[in-house]
Amino acid sequence: MTKISTTVSHTAADMMLWTGRAEPFETARARYWYQLAKPYEDQNIGLIGFACDQGVRRNQGRVGARAAPPLIRRAFATLPVIAPLQTCYDNQLATLLGDAGDIYCHDDDDFATNILEQAQLKYADKVSAIVKKGGLPIGLGGGHAIAYGSFLGLWQALKNKSEANAPPTIGIINFDAHLDIRQSDVATSGTPFRQIAEHLDAHGQPFHYCCIGVSRFSNTAALFDRAEQLGVQVISDEDCQQQPWDTLAEQVKSFVDKVDIVYLTIDMDCLPSSVVPGVSAPAAFGIDLRFVERMVKTIMATGKVKMADIAEINPTFDIDARSCKVAARLLATIIEQHLLVV
């Protein structure tokens, strides 16, 4: 029988991931992120790992994403802190970044009842705690089943804050080759946004979902039908390559203008497999990293992003840690842009 356990870990050993090169002959402005990270208390940013790929297994994908969170941290730790941040925060750099540890989903490499759902709830509790303290939680997956936990944690925190008033509307922006609105009798990495739609509908709230980088070769006609029924704003991978930047940026800004708060999620399989080979479902076409990074900056500049995550890195299939390095760059972009607008 499969042993089911979900644990939360944050030990001194976890913080050993935060290492990098020393610069004894440089000025104090030669800083790297590993020098700033501390266990999470109430910093501006809280990183949370979702070490789980039970959802990928249930979705018949290639497993291995549960190993990604510490490797993304390690790649990010060695990146330098950009000059504008050092200028803005000066002596407050120690308040910027906290590591809230990982949620582990131990499924013994098998299909396990309730294990994913338990992990999503524990992860959502961590997200809520950071939002309530005024920080930006950033999730590190793990499979894209992280998305339901990310949304639920944000929704719970906002619900508690606005009990006397109408809850703020949440807009979801997902960079992804897949719509992830599948029908299934259990939660998987392919169901999170359908689950979110159903959750919001049950509470009489609208579903605002924009998916960027959707591949017509990675989604069935049934999924496109469901996207139309749910009012999903779809921007295809072909649109991202062929449409003018200004047109696409205006579409996304218009979407953001209609909501109060944004949850930003990046499924790394939106990028070509030549750029990120280590993902659960590699893309034959994909969208350009330059486009993703530019659009992420545009979205972050609105100041509405209150939750973000990066999903589907699969180190088992990575080459020279290439995929983890790309994820780390996007993580740094999210963090830098958030800190420059708050």
PDB file of N, CA and C in Angstrom, residues 95-139:
ATOM      1  N   THR A  95      15.659  42.960   4.241  1.00  0.00           N
ATOM      2  CA  THR A  95      14.203  42.790   4.388  1.00  0.00           C
ATOM      3  C   THR A  95      13.543  42.300   3.104  1.00  0.00           C
ATOM      4  N   LEU A  96      14.318  42.019   2.081  1.00  0.00           N
ATOM      5  CA  LEU A  96      13.734  41.771   0.768  1.00  0.00           C
ATOM      6  C   LEU A  96      13.270  40.332   0.544  1.00  0.00           C
ATOM      7  N   LEU A  97      14.048  39.350   0.958  1.00  0.00           N
ATOM      8  CA  LEU A  97      13.808  37.974   0.503  1.00  0.00           C
ATOM      9  C   LEU A  97      13.818  36.980   1.652  1.00  0.00           C
ATOM     10  N   GLY A  98      12.716  36.224   1.759  1.00  0.00           N
ATOM     11  CA  GLY A  98      12.630  35.161   2.750  1.00  0.00           C
ATOM     12  C   GLY A  98      12.312  33.831   2.093  1.00  0.00           C
ATOM     13  N   ASP A  99      12.881  32.768   2.612  1.00  0.00           N
ATOM     14  CA  ASP A  99      12.619  31.424   2.109  1.00  0.00           C
ATOM     15  C   ASP A  99      11.704  30.715   3.098  1.00  0.00           C
ATOM     16  N   ALA A 100      10.486  30.406   2.649  1.00  0.00           N
ATOM     17  CA  ALA A 100       9.490  29.778   3.522  1.00  0.00           C
ATOM     18  C   ALA A 100       9.506  28.259   3.446  1.00  0.00           C
ATOM     19  N   GLY A 101      10.520  27.683   2.823  1.00  0.00           N
ATOM     20  CA  GLY A 101      10.649  26.230   2.787  1.00  0.00           C
ATOM     21  C   GLY A 101       9.799  25.571   1.720  1.00  0.00           C
ATOM     22  N   ASP A 102       9.712  24.256   1.815  1.00  0.00           N
ATOM     23  CA  ASP A 102       9.021  23.457   0.798  1.00  0.00           C
ATOM     24  C   ASP A 102       7.878  22.644   1.393  1.00  0.00           C
ATOM     25  N   ILE A 103       6.849  22.470   0.575  1.00  0.00           N
ATOM     26  CA  ILE A 103       5.821  21.472   0.838  1.00  0.00           C
ATOM     27  C   ILE A 103       6.199  20.231   0.030  1.00  0.00           C
ATOM     28  N   TYR A 104       6.402  19.124   0.717  1.00  0.00           N
ATOM     29  CA  TYR A 104       6.773  17.879   0.045  1.00  0.00           C
ATOM     30  C   TYR A 104       5.568  16.958  -0.078  1.00  0.00           C
ATOM     31  N   CYS A 105       5.449  16.342  -1.217  1.00  0.00           N
ATOM     32  CA  CYS A 105       4.363  15.401  -1.490  1.00  0.00           C
ATOM     33  C   CYS A 105       5.001  14.043  -1.766  1.00  0.00           C
ATOM     34  N   HIS A 106       5.078  13.195  -0.752  1.00  0.00           N
ATOM     35  CA  HIS A 106       5.733  11.896  -0.875  1.00  0.00           C
ATOM     36  C   HIS A 106       4.718  10.856  -1.334  1.00  0.00           C
ATOM     37  N   ASP A 107       4.771  10.503  -2.609  1.00  0.00           N
ATOM     38  CA  ASP A 107       3.782   9.554  -3.136  1.00  0.00           C
ATOM     39  C   ASP A 107       4.383   8.189  -3.472  1.00  0.00           C
ATOM     40  N   ASP A 108       5.646   7.974  -3.080  1.00  0.00           N
ATOM     41  CA  ASP A 108       6.307   6.692  -3.327  1.00  0.00           C
ATOM     42  C   ASP A 108       6.232   6.269  -4.793  1.00  0.00           C
ATOM     43  N   ASP A 109       6.316   7.258  -5.679  1.00  0.00           N
ATOM     44  CA  ASP A 109       6.320   6.997  -7.128  1.00  0.00           C
ATOM     45  C   ASP A 109       5.122   6.158  -7.578  1.00  0.00           C
ATOM     46  N   ASP A 110       3.967   6.516  -7.054  1.00  0.00           N
ATOM     47  CA  ASP A 110       2.763   5.772  -7.384  1.00  0.00           C
ATOM     48  C   ASP A 110       1.575   6.726  -7.386  1.00  0.00           C
ATOM     49  N   PHE A 111       0.436   6.254  -7.864  1.00  0.00           N
ATOM     50  CA  PHE A 111      -0.791   7.028  -7.769  1.00  0.00           C
ATOM     51  C   PHE A 111      -1.299   6.926  -6.337  1.00  0.00           C
ATOM     52  N   ALA A 112      -1.631   8.069  -5.746  1.00  0.00           N
ATOM     53  CA  ALA A 112      -2.012   8.085  -4.336  1.00  0.00           C
ATOM     54  C   ALA A 112      -3.243   8.951  -4.135  1.00  0.00           C
ATOM     55  N   THR A 113      -4.219   8.416  -3.444  1.00  0.00           N
ATOM     56  CA  THR A 113      -5.461   9.136  -3.178  1.00  0.00           C
ATOM     57  C   THR A 113      -5.223  10.263  -2.184  1.00  0.00           C
ATOM     58  N   ASN A 114      -5.711  11.450  -2.504  1.00  0.00           N
ATOM     59  CA  ASN A 114      -5.726  12.621  -1.613  1.00  0.00           C
ATOM     60  C   ASN A 114      -4.364  13.273  -1.359  1.00  0.00           C
ATOM     61  N   ILE A 115      -3.267  12.670  -1.786  1.00  0.00           N
ATOM     62  CA  ILE A 115      -1.954  13.229  -1.468  1.00  0.00           C
ATOM     63  C   ILE A 115      -1.749  14.597  -2.100  1.00  0.00           C
ATOM     64  N   LEU A 116      -2.158  14.743  -3.360  1.00  0.00           N
ATOM     65  CA  LEU A 116      -2.020  16.032  -4.030  1.00  0.00           C
ATOM     66  C   LEU A 116      -2.899  17.077  -3.362  1.00  0.00           C
ATOM     67  N   GLU A 117      -4.128  16.713  -3.066  1.00  0.00           N
ATOM     68  CA  GLU A 117      -5.074  17.654  -2.468  1.00  0.00           C
ATOM     69  C   GLU A 117      -4.590  18.124  -1.100  1.00  0.00           C
ATOM     70  N   GLN A 118      -4.009  17.224  -0.320  1.00  0.00           N
ATOM     71  CA  GLN A 118      -3.458  17.602   0.983  1.00  0.00           C
ATOM     72  C   GLN A 118      -2.303  18.587   0.821  1.00  0.00           C
ATOM     73  N   ALA A 119      -1.433  18.304  -0.150  1.00  0.00           N
ATOM     74  CA  ALA A 119      -0.288  19.187  -0.394  1.00  0.00           C
ATOM     75  C   ALA A 119      -0.751  20.567  -0.842  1.00  0.00           C
ATOM     76  N   GLN A 120      -1.762  20.617  -1.712  1.00  0.00           N
ATOM     77  CA  GLN A 120      -2.282  21.914  -2.174  1.00  0.00           C
ATOM     78  C   GLN A 120      -2.819  22.739  -1.009  1.00  0.00           C
ATOM     79  N   LEU A 121      -3.504  22.107  -0.067  1.00  0.00           N
ATOM     80  CA  LEU A 121      -4.065  22.836   1.076  1.00  0.00           C
ATOM     81  C   LEU A 121      -2.958  23.360   1.987  1.00  0.00           C
ATOM     82  N   LYS A 122      -1.930  22.545   2.250  1.00  0.00           N
ATOM     83  CA  LYS A 122      -0.815  22.994   3.090  1.00  0.00           C
ATOM     84  C   LYS A 122      -0.057  24.143   2.422  1.00  0.00           C
ATOM     85  N   TYR A 123       0.147  23.993   1.143  1.00  0.00           N
ATOM     86  CA  TYR A 123       0.826  25.052   0.382  1.00  0.00           C
ATOM     87  C   TYR A 123      -0.027  26.326   0.385  1.00  0.00           C
ATOM     88  N   ALA A 124      -1.339  26.203   0.199  1.00  0.00           N
ATOM     89  CA  ALA A 124      -2.235  27.361   0.208  1.00  0.00           C
ATOM     90  C   ALA A 124      -2.170  28.096   1.541  1.00  0.00           C
ATOM     91  N   ASP A 125      -2.047  27.361   2.635  1.00  0.00           N
ATOM     92  CA  ASP A 125      -1.938  27.997   3.955  1.00  0.00           C
ATOM     93  C   ASP A 125      -0.684  28.869   4.036  1.00  0.00           C
ATOM     94  N   LYS A 126       0.415  28.382   3.466  1.00  0.00           N
ATOM     95  CA  LYS A 126       1.653  29.179   3.471  1.00  0.00           C
ATOM     96  C   LYS A 126       1.507  30.427   2.619  1.00  0.00           C
ATOM     97  N   VAL A 127       0.860  30.276   1.468  1.00  0.00           N
ATOM     98  CA  VAL A 127       0.614  31.428   0.596  1.00  0.00           C
ATOM     99  C   VAL A 127      -0.218  32.471   1.343  1.00  0.00           C
ATOM    100  N   SER A 128      -1.286  32.039   1.967  1.00  0.00           N
ATOM    101  CA  SER A 128      -2.173  32.955   2.696  1.00  0.00           C
ATOM    102  C   SER A 128      -1.419  33.712   3.774  1.00  0.00           C
ATOM    103  N   ALA A 129      -0.559  33.010   4.510  1.00  0.00           N
ATOM    104  CA  ALA A 129       0.181  33.641   5.606  1.00  0.00           C
ATOM    105  C   ALA A 129       1.063  34.772   5.096  1.00  0.00           C
ATOM    106  N   ILE A 130       1.693  34.577   3.931  1.00  0.00           N
ATOM    107  CA  ILE A 130       2.565  35.620   3.379  1.00  0.00           C
ATOM    108  C   ILE A 130       1.745  36.789   2.860  1.00  0.00           C
ATOM    109  N   VAL A 131       0.627  36.512   2.186  1.00  0.00           N
ATOM    110  CA  VAL A 131      -0.238  37.587   1.683  1.00  0.00           C
ATOM    111  C   VAL A 131      -0.754  38.434   2.844  1.00  0.00           C
ATOM    112  N   LYS A 132      -1.143  37.794   3.934  1.00  0.00           N
ATOM    113  CA  LYS A 132      -1.681  38.516   5.093  1.00  0.00           C
ATOM    114  C   LYS A 132      -0.636  39.437   5.719  1.00  0.00           C
ATOM    115  N   LYS A 133       0.643  39.086   5.570  1.00  0.00           N
ATOM    116  CA  LYS A 133       1.715  39.926   6.096  1.00  0.00           C
ATOM    117  C   LYS A 133       2.130  41.013   5.110  1.00  0.00           C
ATOM    118  N   GLY A 134       1.460  41.059   3.971  1.00  0.00           N
ATOM    119  CA  GLY A 134       1.760  42.090   2.981  1.00  0.00           C
ATOM    120  C   GLY A 134       2.870  41.745   2.027  1.00  0.00           C
ATOM    121  N   GLY A 135       3.323  40.496   2.024  1.00  0.00           N
ATOM    122  CA  GLY A 135       4.392  40.087   1.131  1.00  0.00           C
ATOM    123  C   GLY A 135       3.864  39.483  -0.157  1.00  0.00           C
ATOM    124  N   LEU A 136       4.772  39.285  -1.095  1.00  0.00           N
ATOM    125  CA  LEU A 136       4.444  38.608  -2.348  1.00  0.00           C
ATOM    126  C   LEU A 136       4.929  37.166  -2.255  1.00  0.00           C
ATOM    127  N   PRO A 137       4.026  36.181  -2.221  1.00  0.00           N
ATOM    128  CA  PRO A 137       4.467  34.785  -2.264  1.00  0.00           C
ATOM    129  C   PRO A 137       4.826  34.407  -3.700  1.00  0.00           C
ATOM    130  N   ILE A 138       5.917  33.675  -3.847  1.00  0.00           N
ATOM    131  CA  ILE A 138       6.291  33.139  -5.152  1.00  0.00           C
ATOM    132  C   ILE A 138       6.500  31.646  -4.992  1.00  0.00           C
ATOM    133  N   GLY A 139       5.689  30.868  -5.695  1.00  0.00           N
ATOM    134  CA  GLY A 139       5.778  29.423  -5.622  1.00  0.00           C
ATOM    135  C   GLY A 139       6.761  28.869  -6.632  1.00  0.00           C
TER     136      GLY A 139
END
